[in-house]
Coordinates of C-alpha atoms and ligand atoms in Angstrom, one line a residue:
M1 CA -9.6 -11.1 -13.8
P2 CA -6.1 -9.6 -12.1
V3 CA -4.6 -11.2 -8.9
L4 CA -2.7 -9.1 -6.5
S5 CA 0.2 -11.1 -5.2
N6 CA 3.4 -10.9 -3.1
I7 CA 1.5 -9.2 -0.1
R8 CA 3.4 -9.6 3.0
L9 CA 0.2 -9.2 4.7
L10 CA -3.2 -9.0 3.9
S11 CA -4.8 -7.4 7.1
T12 CA -8.8 -7.2 7.4
P13 CA -11.4 -7.2 9.5
L14 CA -14.6 -10.2 8.8
A15 CA -18.0 -9.6 8.9
A16 CA -18.5 -12.3 10.7
S17 CA -16.0 -11.1 13.6
P18 CA -15.7 -7.0 13.0
G19 CA -14.0 -6.3 15.9
R20 CA -10.5 -8.4 15.2
I21 CA -8.4 -8.2 12.6
H22 CA -7.7 -11.4 10.2
S23 CA -4.3 -11.1 8.9
I24 CA -2.9 -13.5 6.1
D25 CA 1.4 -13.4 5.5
H26 CA 2.2 -14.0 1.9
A27 CA -1.4 -13.1 1.0
A28 CA -2.7 -12.9 -2.8
L29 CA -5.8 -11.4 -3.7
V30 CA -8.5 -12.2 -6.8
W31 CA -11.1 -10.2 -7.9
R32 CA -13.4 -9.8 -11.1
D33 CA -15.6 -7.0 -12.2
G34 CA -15.3 -4.7 -9.5
K35 CA -15.7 -7.9 -6.7
I36 CA -13.6 -9.9 -4.9
L37 CA -13.8 -13.4 -5.8
W38 CA -10.6 -14.9 -3.0
T39 CA -8.2 -14.4 -0.9
G40 CA -5.6 -16.4 0.8
S41 CA -1.9 -17.2 1.1
E42 CA -0.7 -17.2 -2.2
K43 CA 0.8 -20.7 -2.1
E44 CA -3.1 -22.0 -1.7
L45 CA -4.1 -19.8 -4.6
P46 CA -6.6 -21.7 -6.9
E47 CA -4.9 -23.5 -10.1
Q48 CA -7.5 -21.6 -12.0
Y49 CA -6.2 -18.2 -11.3
R50 CA -2.7 -18.6 -11.3
T51 CA -2.3 -17.6 -15.4
E52 CA -4.6 -14.3 -14.5
E53 CA -3.1 -10.8 -14.8
R54 CA -0.8 -10.5 -11.5
W55 CA -0.3 -7.0 -9.7
D56 CA 2.9 -6.9 -7.7
A57 CA 1.9 -5.4 -4.1
G58 CA 5.9 -5.0 -3.6
G59 CA 6.0 -7.2 -0.4
K60 CA 3.6 -4.9 1.4
L61 CA 0.4 -4.3 3.4
V62 CA -2.8 -4.6 2.2
I63 CA -6.3 -3.1 4.3
P64 CA -9.7 -2.4 2.6
G65 CA -10.1 0.9 1.3
L66 CA -10.7 3.4 4.0
I67 CA -13.9 4.5 4.9
D68 CA -14.5 8.4 6.2
C69 CA -17.8 8.4 7.5
H70 CA -17.9 12.1 8.4
T71 CA -16.9 14.8 6.5
H72 CA -18.1 18.3 5.6
L73 CA -16.7 17.8 2.0
G74 CA -18.3 20.8 0.3
F75 CA -17.7 24.4 1.1
G76 CA -16.0 27.6 0.1
G77 CA -13.0 29.6 1.9
W78 CA -10.9 28.5 4.7
R79 CA -10.6 29.9 8.8
T80 CA -7.2 30.3 9.2
E81 CA -7.4 33.5 11.0
E82 CA -10.2 32.0 13.4
F83 CA -7.9 29.2 14.0
V84 CA -5.1 31.8 15.1
R85 CA -7.6 33.6 16.9
K86 CA -8.7 30.7 18.9
I87 CA -4.9 29.5 19.6
G88 CA -4.7 33.3 21.6
G89 CA -7.7 32.4 23.4
A90 CA -11.1 33.9 21.2
T91 CA -14.0 32.2 22.3
Y92 CA -16.6 30.6 20.8
E93 CA -18.9 33.9 21.1
E94 CA -15.7 36.4 20.1
I95 CA -15.4 34.7 17.1
A96 CA -19.3 34.6 16.1
R97 CA -19.3 38.0 17.2
A98 CA -16.7 39.1 14.6
G99 CA -18.4 37.3 12.1
G100 CA -16.6 34.1 12.1
G101 CA -17.8 30.0 12.5
I102 CA -20.1 28.6 10.2
A103 CA -21.8 31.7 9.3
S104 CA -18.5 32.7 7.5
T105 CA -18.0 29.6 5.9
V106 CA -21.8 30.1 4.5
A107 CA -21.2 32.8 3.2
E108 CA -18.3 32.2 1.6
T109 CA -19.7 28.9 0.1
A110 CA -22.4 31.2 -1.5
K111 CA -19.9 32.8 -3.3
L112 CA -18.7 30.0 -5.2
S113 CA -20.5 28.3 -8.4
L114 CA -21.4 24.9 -8.4
E115 CA -18.4 24.5 -10.8
E116 CA -16.0 25.9 -8.6
L117 CA -17.5 23.6 -5.8
E118 CA -16.8 21.1 -7.8
H119 CA -13.7 21.6 -8.9
R120 CA -12.3 22.5 -4.9
A121 CA -14.4 19.4 -3.6
L122 CA -12.5 16.8 -6.8
G123 CA -9.1 17.8 -5.0
F124 CA -10.2 17.0 -1.7
L125 CA -10.8 13.8 -3.0
R126 CA -7.6 12.8 -5.2
E127 CA -5.9 13.9 -1.6
M128 CA -8.0 11.4 0.2
S129 CA -7.9 8.9 -2.4
S130 CA -4.0 8.9 -2.5
L131 CA -4.0 7.9 1.0
G132 CA -6.2 4.8 0.7
V133 CA -9.7 6.3 1.0
T134 CA -12.2 4.7 -0.9
T135 CA -15.4 6.0 -0.2
A136 CA -16.5 9.4 1.7
E137 CA -19.6 10.4 3.8
C138 CA -20.4 14.3 2.2
K139 CA -22.5 16.4 4.9
S140 CA -24.1 19.4 3.4
G141 CA -24.5 21.9 6.3
Y142 CA -22.6 25.1 4.6
G143 CA -25.9 26.1 2.6
L144 CA -28.8 26.7 5.1
S145 CA -31.4 27.9 3.1
V146 CA -33.9 25.8 0.6
E147 CA -31.6 26.2 -2.1
G148 CA -28.6 26.3 -0.7
E149 CA -28.5 22.7 1.1
I150 CA -30.3 21.5 -2.0
R151 CA -27.2 23.0 -4.2
L152 CA -24.7 21.0 -1.7
L153 CA -26.1 18.1 -2.5
E154 CA -26.9 18.3 -6.3
L155 CA -22.6 18.8 -5.8
Y156 CA -22.6 15.4 -4.3
R157 CA -24.4 13.8 -6.7
R158 CA -22.4 15.5 -9.6
L159 CA -19.6 14.4 -7.7
S160 CA -21.1 10.6 -7.5
E161 CA -21.3 10.7 -11.4
R162 CA -17.9 11.9 -12.0
Q163 CA -14.9 10.7 -10.2
P164 CA -14.7 6.8 -8.7
M165 CA -15.0 7.3 -5.0
T166 CA -18.2 6.1 -3.4
I167 CA -20.1 9.1 -1.8
V168 CA -22.7 9.0 0.5
P169 CA -24.8 12.3 1.0
T170 CA -26.4 13.4 4.6
F171 CA -28.4 16.2 5.0
L172 CA -27.5 18.8 7.6
G173 CA -29.4 21.6 7.2
A174 CA -29.8 21.7 10.9
H175 CA -26.2 22.5 11.5
A176 CA -26.5 26.5 12.8
I177 CA -29.5 28.9 12.8
P178 CA -28.7 31.2 10.1
A179 CA -27.9 35.0 11.4
S180 CA -30.8 36.2 9.2
A181 CA -33.4 33.9 10.6
D182 CA -36.1 33.5 13.2
R183 CA -35.3 29.8 14.9
K184 CA -38.8 28.7 14.6
S185 CA -39.0 29.5 11.2
Y186 CA -35.8 28.3 10.3
V187 CA -36.3 24.8 12.0
A188 CA -40.2 24.7 10.0
S189 CA -38.5 25.2 6.7
I190 CA -36.2 22.2 7.2
I191 CA -39.5 19.6 8.1
D192 CA -41.5 21.2 5.6
Q193 CA -39.5 22.1 2.6
M194 CA -36.0 21.0 2.4
I195 CA -36.8 17.0 4.0
P196 CA -39.5 16.6 1.6
E197 CA -37.4 17.8 -1.3
I198 CA -34.3 16.5 -0.7
A199 CA -36.0 12.7 0.0
S200 CA -38.6 13.0 -3.0
R201 CA -35.0 13.3 -5.5
G202 CA -33.3 11.1 -3.5
L203 CA -30.7 13.4 -3.0
A204 CA -29.7 12.6 0.9
R205 CA -29.5 9.2 2.6
F206 CA -29.1 10.6 6.5
C207 CA -30.8 13.2 8.0
D208 CA -27.9 14.7 10.7
V209 CA -28.7 17.3 13.3
F210 CA -25.7 19.3 16.0
V211 CA -27.6 18.5 18.8
E212 CA -26.2 21.1 21.2
P213 CA -27.3 23.9 23.5
I214 CA -25.2 26.5 20.9
A215 CA -27.1 24.9 18.1
F216 CA -30.0 23.0 18.1
S217 CA -31.8 21.8 21.7
V218 CA -33.6 17.9 21.9
E219 CA -36.8 19.0 21.4
E220 CA -36.0 20.3 18.0
S221 CA -33.6 18.1 17.0
R222 CA -36.5 15.4 17.8
A223 CA -38.6 17.1 15.5
I224 CA -36.6 17.2 12.8
F225 CA -35.3 13.3 13.0
R226 CA -39.2 12.4 13.3
A227 CA -39.7 14.1 10.0
G228 CA -36.7 13.0 8.4
A229 CA -37.2 9.7 9.3
A230 CA -40.8 9.5 8.1
A231 CA -39.6 10.7 4.5
G232 CA -36.8 7.4 4.7
L233 CA -34.2 9.6 6.0
R234 CA -32.2 7.7 8.5
P235 CA -30.9 9.8 12.1
K236 CA -27.5 10.6 11.9
L237 CA -25.9 13.2 14.9
H238 CA -23.3 15.5 15.7
A239 CA -23.9 14.5 19.7
D240 CA -22.6 15.6 22.9
Q241 CA -19.6 17.5 21.6
L242 CA -19.4 20.5 23.6
S243 CA -21.2 19.8 26.6
D244 CA -23.3 16.0 27.9
G245 CA -26.9 17.6 26.6
G246 CA -28.8 14.2 26.6
G247 CA -27.4 13.7 22.3
A248 CA -26.5 9.9 23.1
S249 CA -29.8 9.1 24.5
L250 CA -31.5 10.8 21.4
A251 CA -29.7 9.1 19.2
A252 CA -30.7 5.9 21.0
E253 CA -34.6 7.1 21.0
V254 CA -34.5 8.0 17.6
G255 CA -32.9 5.0 16.7
A256 CA -29.7 6.6 14.8
I257 CA -27.6 4.5 12.6
S258 CA -24.5 6.7 14.2
A259 CA -23.6 9.3 16.9
D260 CA -20.6 11.2 16.3
H261 CA -18.3 13.4 18.6
L262 CA -19.3 12.3 22.2
E263 CA -16.4 14.6 23.8
A264 CA -18.3 15.2 26.4
V265 CA -21.0 11.6 26.5
S266 CA -21.7 10.4 30.2
D267 CA -21.5 6.6 30.7
A268 CA -25.6 6.8 30.6
G269 CA -25.5 8.2 27.6
L270 CA -23.2 5.5 25.8
E271 CA -24.7 2.4 27.3
R272 CA -28.2 3.6 25.8
M273 CA -26.5 3.6 22.4
A274 CA -25.0 0.4 23.3
E275 CA -28.3 -1.0 24.1
A276 CA -29.8 0.6 20.7
G277 CA -27.0 -0.7 18.5
V278 CA -25.9 3.1 17.8
I279 CA -22.1 3.7 16.1
A280 CA -20.0 5.7 18.3
V281 CA -18.1 7.9 15.4
L282 CA -15.1 9.7 17.0
L283 CA -13.7 12.2 15.5
P284 CA -10.0 13.0 17.2
I285 CA -8.6 15.4 14.2
A286 CA -11.6 17.9 16.3
S287 CA -10.6 16.8 19.7
L288 CA -7.2 18.5 18.7
Y289 CA -8.3 21.5 16.9
L290 CA -10.6 22.4 19.4
R291 CA -8.4 20.7 22.8
K292 CA -11.0 18.8 23.9
P293 CA -10.7 15.8 26.1
W294 CA -10.3 12.3 24.1
L295 CA -13.4 9.9 24.0
A296 CA -11.1 6.8 25.9
A297 CA -11.8 3.4 23.6
A298 CA -11.5 2.0 27.5
R299 CA -15.3 3.6 28.0
L300 CA -16.5 2.5 24.9
R301 CA -15.2 -0.9 25.6
K302 CA -16.4 -0.9 29.2
C303 CA -20.2 -0.1 28.0
G304 CA -20.3 -2.2 25.2
V305 CA -20.7 0.7 22.2
R306 CA -19.1 0.0 18.6
F307 CA -17.1 2.5 17.2
A308 CA -15.8 3.9 14.3
V309 CA -12.7 7.1 13.6
A310 CA -13.5 9.6 10.6
T311 CA -11.8 13.0 10.1
D312 CA -14.8 15.6 10.5
F313 CA -12.7 17.7 7.4
N314 CA -14.1 21.3 7.4
P315 CA -12.9 24.2 7.7
G316 CA -13.6 24.9 11.1
S317 CA -12.8 22.7 13.6
A318 CA -10.4 20.0 11.6
P319 CA -9.5 21.5 8.1
S320 CA -7.5 18.0 7.4
C321 CA -9.2 15.3 5.0
H322 CA -6.3 13.0 5.8
L323 CA -7.7 10.0 7.7
P324 CA -4.5 8.2 8.3
F325 CA -3.4 11.0 10.7
A326 CA -7.2 11.0 12.6
L327 CA -6.2 6.9 13.1
T328 CA -2.7 8.1 14.6
L329 CA -4.8 10.3 16.6
S330 CA -7.3 7.5 17.3
V331 CA -4.4 5.6 19.2
A332 CA -2.3 8.1 20.3
G333 CA -5.2 10.1 21.8
N334 CA -8.3 7.7 22.2
R335 CA -5.9 4.8 23.1
L336 CA -7.3 2.2 20.5
H337 CA -5.4 -0.6 19.4
P338 CA -4.1 0.3 15.6
E339 CA -6.1 -3.0 14.6
E340 CA -9.5 -1.6 16.8
A341 CA -8.3 1.3 14.7
L342 CA -8.5 0.0 11.7
S343 CA -11.7 -1.7 12.0
A344 CA -13.0 1.8 13.0
A345 CA -12.1 3.7 9.7
T346 CA -13.2 -0.1 7.6
I347 CA -16.1 -2.6 8.5
A348 CA -17.2 -0.3 11.3
A349 CA -17.3 3.1 9.6
A350 CA -19.0 1.3 6.9
A351 CA -21.7 -0.1 9.0
A352 CA -21.9 3.7 9.6
I353 CA -22.9 4.7 6.5
A354 CA -25.3 1.4 5.9
E355 CA -22.2 0.2 3.0
G356 CA -21.8 -2.8 5.5
D357 CA -22.7 -4.8 3.0
R358 CA -20.7 -3.9 0.3
R359 CA -18.0 -2.3 1.5
G360 CA -15.4 -2.2 4.5
S361 CA -14.2 -5.8 4.2
L362 CA -12.1 -7.7 1.6
E363 CA -14.3 -10.6 1.6
P364 CA -15.7 -12.3 -1.7
G365 CA -18.7 -10.3 -3.2
K366 CA -17.8 -7.4 -1.7
A367 CA -16.0 -4.4 -3.6
A368 CA -12.9 -4.5 -4.7
D369 CA -11.7 -1.7 -2.6
F370 CA -8.6 -1.6 -1.1
A371 CA -4.9 0.0 -0.7
V372 CA -1.4 -1.2 -0.6
I373 CA 0.9 0.4 2.7
D374 CA 4.5 1.0 2.5
A375 CA 4.1 -0.7 6.6
E376 CA 5.2 -4.0 8.0
S377 CA 1.9 -3.9 10.1
V378 CA -1.1 -1.8 10.9
A379 CA 0.4 -1.0 14.1
H380 CA 3.7 0.2 12.6
W381 CA 1.4 2.0 9.9
L382 CA -0.3 4.2 12.8
Y383 CA 2.8 4.1 14.6
H384 CA 5.2 5.8 12.5
F385 CA 3.2 8.7 10.6
R386 CA 4.2 10.0 7.6
P387 CA 2.9 12.1 5.0
N388 CA 1.5 9.7 3.0
A389 CA 2.2 5.5 3.4
C390 CA -0.2 4.5 0.8
V391 CA 1.3 3.5 -2.4
M392 CA -1.2 2.4 -4.3
T393 CA -5.3 2.7 -3.8
V394 CA -7.9 0.5 -6.3
K395 CA -11.8 1.4 -6.2
D396 CA -14.1 -1.3 -7.3
G397 CA -11.1 -2.9 -9.0
K398 CA -9.6 -0.3 -10.6
K399 CA -6.2 1.6 -9.8
I400 CA -7.3 5.0 -9.0
Y401 CA -4.2 5.9 -7.2
E402 CA -0.4 5.1 -7.5
A403 CA 2.7 6.4 -5.7
R404 CA 5.3 7.8 -8.3
N405 CA 8.6 6.2 -7.2
Ligands
ZN501 ZN1 -19.2 17.6 11.5

């Protein structure tokens, strides 16, 4: 039973008051069999733990393992050219006409074998774990055919079995209409073929749709969510990113666990989300790369919406899996308080993927998922942005990353 001691500050949200960070000076943390047994001031460490194996936190900050609750982890290729063209002023339509956008990633993904995709994804997961991330939600959506979508979800199943991070899989067949497909028949294939097969094999927990006039209409999305929910896949949305298209209201109507992006959401949409308990997931790296207005934290607070922050890691609009970078942007751009940002990437992110009873805070009974950060406080960590301030990541009680001195 290891004891992590010499913690300068242990900062964690608590399940009972998730909006507030609970901090303990000169703290210790005890765990056994991957589960937390005790946290508190080192002076109050119970007698029975005093002789156990000690790990020294070096007087650093300890936070819950970070949870990236929105990624598109499995993909082939990159879209560097497109990034440069967009900086030069090319429009979405021009990019799409030149063969770019989601369609180009679908083509690049199809060129890779499952082993090659796995190799790439393992590299990204190692990078994420070195930053203090211990759980990632991963969406399909670069297959856009029955076989292609199932292949990406099979990739996530393999990743769950072959590396330590928790992977939460989401089906996003409704990411885009494939160029070669007829709209109606593609939506029908999602409802009649993909959802039943994926649900019967337990390959996904959530059903996501890119609800936007350039992607799927509210009516198409509603039909997909109904089919998903009937098969046991809870709705999640890419909503109101480019326009206020009614995505937030639809999220409330279908009982979605989260609605993500929301750069263009209306207050009426946010109010409906608050009433229905839908979590807003902010994706500030995408706001930065697409030069979209930051959704102000003040509006979320005013409407009473709970919020999380994630990377949206994908090769188009958010080509970075650096969750602490997203958190710094959420503070500087969305104007979250640093402690709200920590909650947004831990306990609220856990709630956005239905993991809140197991992870997201450092409390007895929860998974021993935590990160040791070289900073004096949460605010200092997010203010003084560095390539990597994480010195150790522990997942289910086991060290999965340690910085070289
Ligand atoms: Zn996304």
